[in-house]
mmCIF file of C-alpha atoms and ligand atoms in Angstrom:
data_model
loop_
_atom_site.group_PDB
_atom_site.id
_atom_site.type_symbol
_atom_site.label_atom_id
_atom_site.label_comp_id
_atom_site.label_asym_id
_atom_site.label_seq_id
_atom_site.Cartn_x
_atom_site.Cartn_y
_atom_site.Cartn_z
ATOM 1 C CA MET A 1 -59.024 -13.096 -15.084
ATOM 2 C CA ILE A 2 -55.263 -12.770 -14.566
ATOM 3 C CA PRO A 3 -54.749 -14.476 -11.161
ATOM 4 C CA TYR A 4 -52.350 -13.232 -8.497
ATOM 5 C CA GLY A 5 -50.363 -16.438 -8.734
ATOM 6 C CA ARG A 6 -50.385 -19.716 -10.592
ATOM 7 C CA GLN A 7 -48.312 -22.762 -11.323
ATOM 8 C CA GLU A 8 -46.576 -23.833 -14.521
ATOM 9 C CA VAL A 9 -46.813 -27.468 -15.466
ATOM 10 C CA THR A 10 -44.602 -28.501 -18.405
ATOM 11 C CA GLN A 11 -44.583 -31.637 -20.514
ATOM 12 C CA ALA A 12 -41.509 -32.739 -18.569
ATOM 13 C CA ASP A 13 -43.552 -32.479 -15.362
ATOM 14 C CA ILE A 14 -46.402 -34.501 -16.917
ATOM 15 C CA ASP A 15 -43.973 -37.165 -18.146
ATOM 16 C CA ALA A 16 -42.408 -37.424 -14.665
ATOM 17 C CA VAL A 17 -45.781 -37.887 -13.001
ATOM 18 C CA THR A 18 -47.043 -40.323 -15.678
ATOM 19 C CA ALA A 19 -43.941 -42.461 -15.205
ATOM 20 C CA VAL A 20 -44.762 -42.797 -11.548
ATOM 21 C CA LEU A 21 -48.292 -43.869 -12.384
ATOM 22 C CA ARG A 22 -46.913 -46.669 -14.422
ATOM 23 C CA SER A 23 -44.351 -47.667 -11.763
ATOM 24 C CA ASP A 24 -44.573 -50.013 -8.758
ATOM 25 C CA PHE A 25 -44.830 -47.249 -6.136
ATOM 26 C CA LEU A 26 -47.459 -44.579 -5.809
ATOM 27 C CA THR A 27 -46.324 -43.867 -2.322
ATOM 28 C CA GLN A 28 -43.250 -44.740 -0.180
ATOM 29 C CA GLY A 29 -41.025 -45.366 -3.182
ATOM 30 C CA PRO A 30 -37.883 -43.765 -4.512
ATOM 31 C CA GLN A 31 -39.271 -40.359 -5.635
ATOM 32 C CA VAL A 32 -39.744 -38.826 -2.141
ATOM 33 C CA PRO A 33 -36.080 -39.411 -1.116
ATOM 34 C CA ARG A 34 -35.002 -38.072 -4.533
ATOM 35 C CA PHE A 35 -37.014 -34.905 -3.999
ATOM 36 C CA GLU A 36 -35.700 -34.565 -0.490
ATOM 37 C CA ALA A 37 -32.132 -34.962 -1.709
ATOM 38 C CA SER A 38 -32.732 -32.422 -4.453
ATOM 39 C CA VAL A 39 -34.027 -29.749 -2.089
ATOM 40 C CA ALA A 40 -31.443 -30.523 0.648
ATOM 41 C CA GLY A 41 -28.615 -30.352 -1.926
ATOM 42 C CA TYR A 42 -29.951 -27.016 -3.256
ATOM 43 C CA CYS A 43 -30.231 -25.492 0.186
ATOM 44 C CA GLY A 44 -27.013 -26.940 1.610
ATOM 45 C CA VAL A 45 -28.815 -28.575 4.536
ATOM 46 C CA ARG A 46 -28.298 -32.060 5.976
ATOM 47 C CA HIS A 47 -31.850 -33.325 6.370
ATOM 48 C CA ALA A 48 -35.057 -32.693 4.410
ATOM 49 C CA LEU A 49 -38.422 -34.365 5.088
ATOM 50 C CA ALA A 50 -41.118 -34.110 2.465
ATOM 51 C CA VAL A 51 -44.707 -33.999 3.844
ATOM 52 C CA ASN A 52 -48.209 -33.421 2.496
ATOM 53 C CA SER A 53 -48.234 -29.628 3.247
ATOM 54 C CA ALA A 54 -46.327 -26.872 4.914
ATOM 55 C CA THR A 55 -48.972 -26.928 7.518
ATOM 56 C CA SER A 56 -48.072 -30.495 8.416
ATOM 57 C CA ALA A 57 -44.324 -29.586 8.328
ATOM 58 C CA LEU A 58 -44.973 -26.758 10.823
ATOM 59 C CA HIS A 59 -46.935 -29.112 13.089
ATOM 60 C CA ILE A 60 -44.228 -31.846 13.221
ATOM 61 C CA ALA A 61 -41.529 -29.195 13.512
ATOM 62 C CA CYS A 62 -43.261 -27.847 16.663
ATOM 63 C CA LEU A 63 -43.698 -31.292 18.110
ATOM 64 C CA ALA A 64 -40.116 -32.302 17.377
ATOM 65 C CA LEU A 65 -39.007 -29.175 19.297
ATOM 66 C CA GLY A 66 -41.090 -30.285 22.235
ATOM 67 C CA LEU A 67 -43.762 -27.639 22.122
ATOM 68 C CA GLY A 68 -46.726 -28.488 24.406
ATOM 69 C CA THR A 69 -49.250 -27.184 26.918
ATOM 70 C CA GLY A 70 -47.987 -24.194 28.880
ATOM 71 C CA ASP A 71 -45.510 -23.225 26.187
ATOM 72 C CA TRP A 72 -45.594 -20.125 23.990
ATOM 73 C CA LEU A 73 -45.049 -19.702 20.301
ATOM 74 C CA TRP A 74 -44.607 -16.224 18.822
ATOM 75 C CA THR A 75 -45.012 -15.297 15.191
ATOM 76 C CA THR A 76 -45.951 -12.365 13.011
ATOM 77 C CA PRO A 77 -49.535 -11.266 12.506
ATOM 78 C CA ILE A 78 -48.883 -10.735 8.774
ATOM 79 C CA THR A 79 -48.814 -14.360 7.687
ATOM 80 C CA PHE A 80 -51.105 -17.166 6.697
ATOM 81 C CA VAL A 81 -52.937 -18.612 9.707
ATOM 82 C CA ALA A 82 -50.938 -21.890 9.547
ATOM 83 C CA SER A 83 -47.862 -20.143 11.013
ATOM 84 C CA ALA A 84 -49.830 -19.755 14.271
ATOM 85 C CA ASN A 85 -52.140 -22.760 14.118
ATOM 86 C CA CYS A 86 -49.213 -25.169 14.473
ATOM 87 C CA ALA A 87 -48.813 -24.054 18.104
ATOM 88 C CA ARG A 88 -52.490 -24.595 18.818
ATOM 89 C CA TYR A 89 -52.281 -28.179 17.477
ATOM 90 C CA CYS A 90 -49.714 -28.764 20.229
ATOM 91 C CA GLY A 91 -51.801 -27.155 22.952
ATOM 92 C CA ALA A 92 -49.444 -24.156 23.196
ATOM 93 C CA GLN A 93 -50.350 -20.483 23.442
ATOM 94 C CA VAL A 94 -49.784 -18.040 20.586
ATOM 95 C CA ASP A 95 -48.692 -14.437 20.757
ATOM 96 C CA PHE A 96 -47.603 -12.010 17.981
ATOM 97 C CA VAL A 97 -44.810 -9.561 17.349
ATOM 98 C CA ASP A 98 -45.477 -6.488 15.200
ATOM 99 C CA ILE A 99 -43.923 -6.118 11.707
ATOM 100 C CA ASP A 100 -41.258 -3.956 10.293
ATOM 101 C CA PRO A 101 -43.248 -1.540 8.071
ATOM 102 C CA ARG A 102 -40.535 -1.590 5.382
ATOM 103 C CA THR A 103 -40.056 -5.401 4.874
ATOM 104 C CA PHE A 104 -43.455 -6.540 6.265
ATOM 105 C CA ASN A 105 -41.416 -9.117 8.159
ATOM 106 C CA ILE A 106 -41.382 -9.602 11.949
ATOM 107 C CA SER A 107 -39.681 -6.570 13.519
ATOM 108 C CA VAL A 108 -36.416 -7.496 15.215
ATOM 109 C CA ASP A 109 -36.687 -4.395 17.404
ATOM 110 C CA ALA A 110 -40.267 -5.294 18.489
ATOM 111 C CA LEU A 111 -39.123 -8.851 19.106
ATOM 112 C CA ARG A 112 -36.243 -7.664 21.349
ATOM 113 C CA LEU A 113 -38.556 -5.397 23.402
ATOM 114 C CA LYS A 114 -41.154 -8.062 23.807
ATOM 115 C CA LEU A 115 -38.531 -10.577 24.890
ATOM 116 C CA GLU A 116 -37.250 -8.177 27.559
ATOM 117 C CA VAL A 117 -40.745 -7.832 28.997
ATOM 118 C CA ALA A 118 -41.495 -11.550 28.715
ATOM 119 C CA ALA A 119 -38.211 -12.419 30.510
ATOM 120 C CA GLY A 120 -39.310 -10.247 33.403
ATOM 121 C CA ALA A 121 -42.710 -11.908 33.517
ATOM 122 C CA GLY A 122 -41.315 -15.455 33.123
ATOM 123 C CA ARG A 123 -43.273 -15.882 29.925
ATOM 124 C CA LEU A 124 -40.603 -16.388 27.267
ATOM 125 C CA PRO A 125 -41.536 -18.207 24.056
ATOM 126 C CA LYS A 126 -40.275 -21.713 23.411
ATOM 127 C CA ILE A 127 -40.452 -21.171 19.607
ATOM 128 C CA VAL A 128 -40.419 -18.103 17.417
ATOM 129 C CA VAL A 129 -41.645 -18.493 13.810
ATOM 130 C CA PRO A 130 -40.233 -15.819 11.551
ATOM 131 C CA VAL A 131 -42.049 -15.745 8.198
ATOM 132 C CA HIS A 132 -40.142 -14.682 5.082
ATOM 133 C CA MET A 133 -42.959 -12.472 3.793
ATOM 134 C CA ALA A 134 -43.355 -12.298 0.037
ATOM 135 C CA GLY A 135 -40.146 -14.327 -0.356
ATOM 136 C CA GLN A 136 -37.714 -11.906 1.352
ATOM 137 C CA SER A 137 -35.840 -13.445 4.233
ATOM 138 C CA CYS A 138 -36.123 -12.033 7.699
ATOM 139 C CA ASP A 139 -32.945 -10.776 9.275
ATOM 140 C CA MET A 140 -32.124 -14.232 10.559
ATOM 141 C CA ARG A 141 -28.712 -13.427 12.075
ATOM 142 C CA ALA A 142 -30.308 -10.835 14.366
ATOM 143 C CA ILE A 143 -33.144 -13.137 15.338
ATOM 144 C CA HIS A 144 -30.712 -16.007 15.949
ATOM 145 C CA GLY A 145 -28.736 -13.685 18.225
ATOM 146 C CA LEU A 146 -31.858 -13.104 20.332
ATOM 147 C CA ALA A 147 -32.539 -16.898 20.367
ATOM 148 C CA GLN A 148 -29.067 -17.425 21.894
ATOM 149 C CA GLN A 149 -29.694 -14.733 24.473
ATOM 150 C CA TYR A 150 -33.226 -15.853 25.481
ATOM 151 C CA GLY A 151 -33.081 -19.540 24.681
ATOM 152 C CA PHE A 152 -35.955 -20.027 22.217
ATOM 153 C CA CYS A 153 -35.987 -22.252 19.129
ATOM 154 C CA ILE A 154 -36.534 -20.914 15.604
ATOM 155 C CA ILE A 155 -38.756 -22.362 12.843
ATOM 156 C CA GLU A 156 -38.427 -20.356 9.628
ATOM 157 C CA ASP A 157 -41.672 -20.388 7.750
ATOM 158 C CA ALA A 158 -40.124 -20.111 4.299
ATOM 159 C CA SER A 159 -43.341 -21.028 2.500
ATOM 160 C CA HIS A 160 -42.744 -18.006 0.170
ATOM 161 C CA ALA A 161 -38.993 -18.254 -0.033
ATOM 162 C CA ILE A 162 -37.550 -21.317 -1.660
ATOM 163 C CA GLY A 163 -34.973 -20.079 -4.204
ATOM 164 C CA GLY A 164 -34.305 -16.999 -2.119
ATOM 165 C CA ARG A 165 -31.023 -16.207 -0.361
ATOM 166 C CA TYR A 166 -29.883 -14.619 2.904
ATOM 167 C CA LEU A 167 -26.308 -13.373 3.396
ATOM 168 C CA ASP A 168 -25.174 -15.359 0.317
ATOM 169 C CA GLU A 169 -26.642 -18.634 1.453
ATOM 170 C CA PRO A 170 -29.855 -20.272 0.243
ATOM 171 C CA VAL A 171 -32.911 -19.859 2.431
ATOM 172 C CA GLY A 172 -33.282 -23.333 3.943
ATOM 173 C CA SER A 173 -29.666 -23.728 4.944
ATOM 174 C CA CYS A 174 -30.865 -23.496 8.597
ATOM 175 C CA ARG A 175 -27.667 -21.658 9.571
ATOM 176 C CA TYR A 176 -29.689 -19.437 11.816
ATOM 177 C CA SER A 177 -32.639 -21.726 12.745
ATOM 178 C CA ASP A 178 -33.522 -25.160 14.058
ATOM 179 C CA ILE A 179 -35.917 -25.971 11.209
ATOM 180 C CA THR A 180 -37.024 -24.343 7.978
ATOM 181 C CA VAL A 181 -40.372 -25.080 6.275
ATOM 182 C CA PHE A 182 -41.289 -24.802 2.578
ATOM 183 C CA SER A 183 -44.719 -24.980 0.884
ATOM 184 C CA PHE A 184 -45.353 -26.361 -2.565
ATOM 185 C CA HIS A 185 -48.947 -25.228 -2.936
ATOM 186 C CA PRO A 186 -49.574 -24.159 -6.577
ATOM 187 C CA VAL A 187 -49.387 -20.410 -5.855
ATOM 188 C CA LYS A 188 -45.930 -20.768 -4.324
ATOM 189 C CA ILE A 189 -42.590 -20.711 -6.159
ATOM 190 C CA ILE A 190 -42.573 -24.414 -7.193
ATOM 191 C CA THR A 191 -45.413 -26.883 -6.691
ATOM 192 C CA THR A 192 -46.257 -30.472 -5.887
ATOM 193 C CA ALA A 193 -50.029 -29.647 -5.925
ATOM 194 C CA GLU A 194 -50.203 -29.931 -2.156
ATOM 195 C CA GLY A 195 -46.932 -30.450 -0.345
ATOM 196 C CA GLY A 196 -44.347 -29.176 2.067
ATOM 197 C CA MET A 197 -40.951 -29.878 3.472
ATOM 198 C CA ALA A 198 -39.085 -29.527 6.783
ATOM 199 C CA LEU A 199 -35.342 -29.003 6.699
ATOM 200 C CA THR A 200 -32.802 -29.188 9.501
ATOM 201 C CA ASN A 201 -29.161 -29.820 10.237
ATOM 202 C CA ASP A 202 -30.016 -31.645 13.454
ATOM 203 C CA ALA A 203 -30.143 -35.435 13.033
ATOM 204 C CA ALA A 204 -32.254 -35.962 16.174
ATOM 205 C CA LEU A 205 -34.893 -33.428 15.003
ATOM 206 C CA ALA A 206 -34.949 -35.026 11.550
ATOM 207 C CA HIS A 207 -35.417 -38.406 13.091
ATOM 208 C CA ARG A 208 -38.268 -37.230 15.291
ATOM 209 C CA MET A 209 -40.012 -35.527 12.388
ATOM 210 C CA ALA A 210 -39.624 -38.679 10.252
ATOM 211 C CA LEU A 211 -41.354 -40.704 12.972
ATOM 212 C CA LEU A 212 -44.144 -38.142 13.384
ATOM 213 C CA ARG A 213 -44.696 -38.004 9.633
ATOM 214 C CA SER A 214 -45.611 -41.685 9.590
ATOM 215 C CA HIS A 215 -47.721 -42.657 12.657
ATOM 216 C CA GLY A 216 -44.799 -42.732 15.104
ATOM 217 C CA ILE A 217 -43.906 -46.137 13.729
ATOM 218 C CA THR A 218 -40.428 -47.477 13.582
ATOM 219 C CA ARG A 219 -38.977 -50.540 11.863
ATOM 220 C CA ASP A 220 -35.578 -50.049 13.440
ATOM 221 C CA ALA A 221 -35.021 -52.808 16.001
ATOM 222 C CA SER A 222 -32.670 -50.624 18.036
ATOM 223 C CA GLU A 223 -35.564 -48.285 18.804
ATOM 224 C CA MET A 224 -38.029 -50.984 19.805
ATOM 225 C CA THR A 225 -38.909 -51.644 23.445
ATOM 226 C CA GLN A 226 -38.916 -55.396 22.964
ATOM 227 C CA VAL A 227 -37.156 -57.912 20.698
ATOM 228 C CA PRO A 228 -38.984 -58.194 17.389
ATOM 229 C CA ASP A 229 -40.758 -61.471 17.038
ATOM 230 C CA GLY A 230 -40.240 -61.675 13.277
ATOM 231 C CA GLY A 231 -39.207 -59.773 10.135
ATOM 232 C CA TRP A 232 -42.647 -58.269 9.834
ATOM 233 C CA HIS A 233 -42.393 -56.507 13.181
ATOM 234 C CA TYR A 234 -42.851 -52.811 13.597
ATOM 235 C CA GLN A 235 -43.597 -50.718 16.673
ATOM 236 C CA GLN A 236 -45.392 -47.519 17.298
ATOM 237 C CA ILE A 237 -43.299 -45.664 19.774
ATOM 238 C CA GLU A 238 -44.944 -42.246 19.595
ATOM 239 C CA LEU A 239 -48.253 -40.722 18.478
ATOM 240 C CA GLY A 240 -47.674 -39.648 14.844
ATOM 241 C CA PHE A 241 -49.736 -38.866 11.834
ATOM 242 C CA ASN A 242 -49.968 -39.805 8.179
ATOM 243 C CA TYR A 243 -48.380 -36.682 6.746
ATOM 244 C CA ARG A 244 -46.562 -38.464 3.875
ATOM 245 C CA MET A 245 -46.134 -37.026 0.426
ATOM 246 C CA THR A 246 -47.012 -39.304 -2.487
ATOM 247 C CA GLU A 247 -44.592 -40.439 -5.202
ATOM 248 C CA LEU A 248 -46.606 -38.450 -7.810
ATOM 249 C CA GLN A 249 -46.151 -35.234 -5.859
ATOM 250 C CA ALA A 250 -42.447 -35.890 -5.269
ATOM 251 C CA ALA A 251 -41.824 -36.632 -8.960
ATOM 252 C CA LEU A 252 -43.531 -33.368 -9.850
ATOM 253 C CA GLY A 253 -41.346 -31.654 -7.255
ATOM 254 C CA VAL A 254 -38.119 -33.089 -8.637
ATOM 255 C CA SER A 255 -39.108 -31.935 -12.131
ATOM 256 C CA GLN A 256 -40.098 -28.443 -10.878
ATOM 257 C CA MET A 257 -36.821 -28.028 -9.031
ATOM 258 C CA GLU A 258 -35.015 -27.941 -12.417
ATOM 259 C CA ARG A 259 -36.677 -24.605 -13.073
ATOM 260 C CA LEU A 260 -36.451 -23.049 -9.590
ATOM 261 C CA ASP A 261 -33.695 -20.597 -10.386
ATOM 262 C CA ALA A 262 -35.248 -19.586 -13.632
ATOM 263 C CA TYR A 263 -38.594 -19.019 -11.917
ATOM 264 C CA VAL A 264 -37.085 -16.733 -9.304
ATOM 265 C CA ALA A 265 -35.088 -14.873 -11.935
ATOM 266 C CA ARG A 266 -38.287 -14.338 -14.003
ATOM 267 C CA ARG A 267 -40.087 -13.105 -10.856
ATOM 268 C CA HIS A 268 -37.311 -10.578 -10.277
ATOM 269 C CA ALA A 269 -37.459 -9.407 -13.878
ATOM 270 C CA LEU A 270 -41.246 -8.937 -13.599
ATOM 271 C CA ALA A 271 -40.906 -7.148 -10.253
ATOM 272 C CA HIS A 272 -38.327 -4.817 -11.767
ATOM 273 C CA ARG A 273 -40.746 -4.150 -14.651
ATOM 274 C CA TYR A 274 -43.543 -3.386 -12.190
ATOM 275 C CA ASP A 275 -41.268 -0.888 -10.398
ATOM 276 C CA GLN A 276 -40.809 0.936 -13.688
ATOM 277 C CA LEU A 277 -44.422 0.610 -14.937
ATOM 278 C CA LEU A 278 -45.781 2.001 -11.610
ATOM 279 C CA ALA A 279 -43.031 4.566 -10.884
ATOM 280 C CA ASP A 280 -45.240 7.600 -11.484
ATOM 281 C CA LEU A 281 -48.332 6.239 -9.627
ATOM 282 C CA PRO A 282 -49.168 7.070 -6.010
ATOM 283 C CA VAL A 283 -48.337 3.580 -4.770
ATOM 284 C CA GLN A 284 -45.450 2.227 -2.641
ATOM 285 C CA ALA A 285 -43.379 -0.477 -4.347
ATOM 286 C CA PRO A 286 -41.798 -3.308 -2.355
ATOM 287 C CA TYR A 287 -38.657 -2.503 -0.393
ATOM 288 C CA LEU A 288 -35.775 -4.952 -0.773
ATOM 289 C CA ALA A 289 -33.245 -5.294 2.029
ATOM 290 C CA ASP A 290 -29.628 -5.474 0.891
ATOM 291 C CA TYR A 291 -28.761 -8.621 2.891
ATOM 292 C CA GLY A 292 -30.418 -11.120 0.582
ATOM 293 C CA TYR A 293 -32.179 -12.137 -2.630
ATOM 294 C CA SER A 294 -35.952 -12.383 -2.473
ATOM 295 C CA ALA A 295 -37.741 -15.388 -4.023
ATOM 296 C CA PHE A 296 -40.424 -12.759 -4.931
ATOM 297 C CA HIS A 297 -43.440 -14.869 -4.150
ATOM 298 C CA LEU A 298 -45.542 -11.739 -3.999
ATOM 299 C CA TYR A 299 -45.381 -8.255 -5.387
ATOM 300 C CA ILE A 300 -47.202 -6.183 -2.752
ATOM 301 C CA ILE A 301 -47.932 -2.504 -3.253
ATOM 302 C CA ARG A 302 -49.275 -0.115 -0.609
ATOM 303 C CA VAL A 303 -51.925 2.307 -1.773
ATOM 304 C CA GLY A 304 -52.566 5.540 0.083
ATOM 305 C CA GLY A 305 -55.355 6.247 2.509
ATOM 306 C CA ALA A 306 -54.693 5.062 6.038
ATOM 307 C CA GLY A 307 -58.300 3.980 6.653
ATOM 308 C CA GLY A 308 -58.257 1.416 3.908
ATOM 309 C CA ALA A 309 -61.155 3.063 1.947
ATOM 310 C CA ASN A 310 -58.923 3.839 -0.974
ATOM 311 C CA ARG A 311 -57.423 0.307 -0.979
ATOM 312 C CA ALA A 312 -60.894 -1.291 -1.088
ATOM 313 C CA LYS A 313 -61.828 1.009 -4.001
ATOM 314 C CA VAL A 314 -58.620 0.130 -5.936
ATOM 315 C CA PHE A 315 -59.051 -3.555 -5.120
ATOM 316 C CA ASP A 316 -62.693 -3.669 -6.349
ATOM 317 C CA SER A 317 -61.825 -1.736 -9.521
ATOM 318 C CA LEU A 318 -58.943 -4.110 -10.332
ATOM 319 C CA ARG A 319 -61.145 -7.185 -9.748
ATOM 320 C CA SER A 320 -63.845 -5.739 -11.942
ATOM 321 C CA GLN A 321 -61.246 -5.184 -14.677
ATOM 322 C CA GLY A 322 -60.332 -8.877 -14.587
ATOM 323 C CA ILE A 323 -57.200 -8.530 -12.467
ATOM 324 C CA GLY A 324 -57.159 -11.240 -9.747
ATOM 325 C CA VAL A 325 -55.495 -9.100 -7.041
ATOM 326 C CA ASN A 326 -55.416 -10.324 -3.478
ATOM 327 C CA VAL A 327 -54.527 -9.154 -0.002
ATOM 328 C CA HIS A 328 -51.788 -10.955 2.002
ATOM 329 C CA TYR A 329 -52.734 -11.139 4.793
ATOM 330 C CA ILE A 330 -55.620 -10.281 7.013
ATOM 331 C CA PRO A 331 -53.695 -9.914 10.314
ATOM 332 C CA VAL A 332 -53.964 -13.248 12.122
ATOM 333 C CA HIS A 333 -54.638 -11.625 15.540
ATOM 334 C CA THR A 334 -57.907 -10.163 14.088
ATOM 335 C CA GLN A 335 -59.248 -13.523 12.938
ATOM 336 C CA PRO A 336 -62.187 -14.402 15.195
ATOM 337 C CA TYR A 337 -60.467 -17.496 16.593
ATOM 338 C CA TYR A 338 -57.329 -15.550 17.478
ATOM 339 C CA ALA A 339 -59.279 -12.466 18.675
ATOM 340 C CA ARG A 340 -61.017 -14.794 21.205
ATOM 341 C CA LEU A 341 -57.663 -16.209 22.322
ATOM 342 C CA GLY A 342 -56.300 -12.682 22.610
ATOM 343 C CA GLN A 343 -58.872 -11.898 25.268
ATOM 344 C CA GLN A 344 -57.214 -14.535 27.467
ATOM 345 C CA VAL A 345 -53.647 -13.809 26.428
ATOM 346 C CA GLY A 346 -53.677 -10.003 26.387
ATOM 347 C CA TYR A 347 -53.431 -8.877 22.829
ATOM 348 C CA HIS A 348 -56.279 -7.133 21.002
ATOM 349 C CA ALA A 349 -57.122 -5.746 17.556
ATOM 350 C CA ALA A 350 -55.005 -2.606 18.002
ATOM 351 C CA SER A 351 -51.994 -4.318 19.597
ATOM 352 C CA PHE A 352 -49.897 -4.462 16.394
ATOM 353 C CA PRO A 353 -50.207 -1.003 14.822
ATOM 354 C CA HIS A 354 -47.715 -1.555 11.941
ATOM 355 C CA ALA A 355 -49.429 -4.781 10.936
ATOM 356 C CA ASN A 356 -52.809 -3.038 11.031
ATOM 357 C CA ALA A 357 -51.543 -0.020 9.021
ATOM 358 C CA TYR A 358 -49.952 -2.410 6.482
ATOM 359 C CA TYR A 359 -53.176 -4.373 6.141
ATOM 360 C CA ALA A 360 -55.177 -1.204 5.453
ATOM 361 C CA GLN A 361 -53.070 -0.427 2.382
ATOM 362 C CA ALA A 362 -51.682 -3.695 0.926
ATOM 363 C CA ILE A 363 -52.570 -5.216 -2.419
ATOM 364 C CA SER A 364 -50.788 -8.171 -4.069
ATOM 365 C CA LEU A 365 -50.524 -7.706 -7.827
ATOM 366 C CA PRO A 366 -50.305 -10.769 -10.147
ATOM 367 C CA LEU A 367 -46.821 -12.277 -10.171
ATOM 368 C CA TYR A 368 -45.806 -15.671 -11.426
ATOM 369 C CA ALA A 369 -43.203 -17.066 -13.753
ATOM 370 C CA THR A 370 -45.453 -17.412 -16.744
ATOM 371 C CA LEU A 371 -46.994 -13.969 -16.457
ATOM 372 C CA SER A 372 -46.288 -12.354 -19.866
ATOM 373 C CA ASP A 373 -45.089 -8.813 -20.316
ATOM 374 C CA ALA A 374 -48.289 -8.050 -22.183
ATOM 375 C CA GLN A 375 -50.376 -9.319 -19.284
ATOM 376 C CA GLN A 376 -48.300 -7.289 -16.867
ATOM 377 C CA ASP A 377 -48.884 -4.157 -18.993
ATOM 378 C CA GLU A 378 -52.580 -4.942 -18.748
ATOM 379 C CA VAL A 379 -52.289 -5.115 -14.916
ATOM 380 C CA ALA A 380 -50.383 -1.798 -14.819
ATOM 381 C CA GLY A 381 -52.979 -0.168 -17.083
ATOM 382 C CA ALA A 382 -55.836 -1.397 -14.953
ATOM 383 C CA LEU A 383 -54.114 -0.050 -11.803
ATOM 384 C CA ARG A 384 -53.611 3.294 -13.483
ATOM 385 C CA LYS A 385 -57.349 3.375 -14.233
ATOM 386 C CA ALA A 386 -58.260 2.284 -10.694
ATOM 387 C CA LEU A 387 -56.204 5.052 -9.137
ATOM 388 C CA ALA A 388 -57.482 7.742 -11.538
HETATM 389 C C1 PLP B 1 -48.957 -21.230 2.088
HETATM 390 C C2 PLP B 1 -48.452 -20.976 3.396
HETATM 391 C C3 PLP B 1 -48.530 -21.881 4.450
HETATM 392 C C4 PLP B 1 -49.224 -23.209 4.324
HETATM 393 O O1 PLP B 1 -48.806 -23.952 3.271
HETATM 394 P P1 PLP B 1 -49.571 -25.284 2.885
HETATM 395 O O2 PLP B 1 -48.561 -26.016 2.048
HETATM 396 O O3 PLP B 1 -50.747 -24.832 2.064
HETATM 397 O O4 PLP B 1 -49.974 -26.000 4.114
HETATM 398 C C5 PLP B 1 -47.904 -21.541 5.644
HETATM 399 N N1 PLP B 1 -47.363 -20.380 5.875
HETATM 400 C C6 PLP B 1 -47.310 -19.428 4.882
HETATM 401 C C7 PLP B 1 -46.636 -18.151 5.161
HETATM 402 C C8 PLP B 1 -47.851 -19.694 3.678
HETATM 403 O O5 PLP B 1 -47.844 -18.744 2.697
#
């Protein structure tokens, strides 16, 4: 089976992790700050906090921005459920904004319209989470403009997009957002097995997220409510979590960062090859906006037939031919948990027509840095057969 995505682990990665196993620190040592500095330097952002998953990063990002009961978080329905779940962890309500059918990202026009209505109803979101679908940045300058106008915070869910660029700056620079989140799950661009990171230029947000990552505990005397009674003293000043990344994961991350640019370049080369291999087939290739450089986490095609019947047939045929295609994503608002919430909040299955139409036609073809040209030819051949 050719999977839709997979990691590469080199001898250098193995050596880096093995060295940690022989060292004094398996957690809370020098590798996590090294990995944070590596990613922060790459992205041109002031602060980076490594955590045990992007899901954890989204959670502490929402808490640091003060999201709580009675607040609203808006995101796109075409994302992994974690982009919405972070609001629910904080007791906040979730609503969705339909996608742009070309980029599959949150639609700026739909967002503007929904904000106008919400402003009238006194129901504006506290946080909007744009997701850089398939590795292509959202139009962050436009979304940031709306944030200025309506006073919401922005968390970029860049789980697909490390190594990508927007308006000639790396995704993760946080020029147009409060916080950006990366995932290092093995199917993503680089991996730490499990792992994530939250980036920000705001020192206060970074500080709050650092506290929340590790139980809400401080060892800084200036933050304590009473004079420490000895050198061993620490205080828990908030309710935090254990969301720490291990030293093994961070060492793997540092080693993987060396190949980030090469990975994204290879993904582009493969995407370009798919464009050519599939040019004469009745499928729609990904659209690339001219404002950035995608990290190309996913190569998503749309196959004809609005009802989804044709897509299911093509999907099943590809799977039976040993091609591990996938669908990203089942619209979050249709998941039973969110469908139930929608009954209280006012959205329903048909509320986001572009997301639903996209879902009926989307298939993610295998794309990862070590996919060979020969394997890719096999995928294209199988797709040709599936469509015949
Ligand atoms: C993978 C992913 C996440 C969650 O990442 P984890 O590191 O597995 O927690 C969140 N959002 C999106 C868009 C993702 O693709």
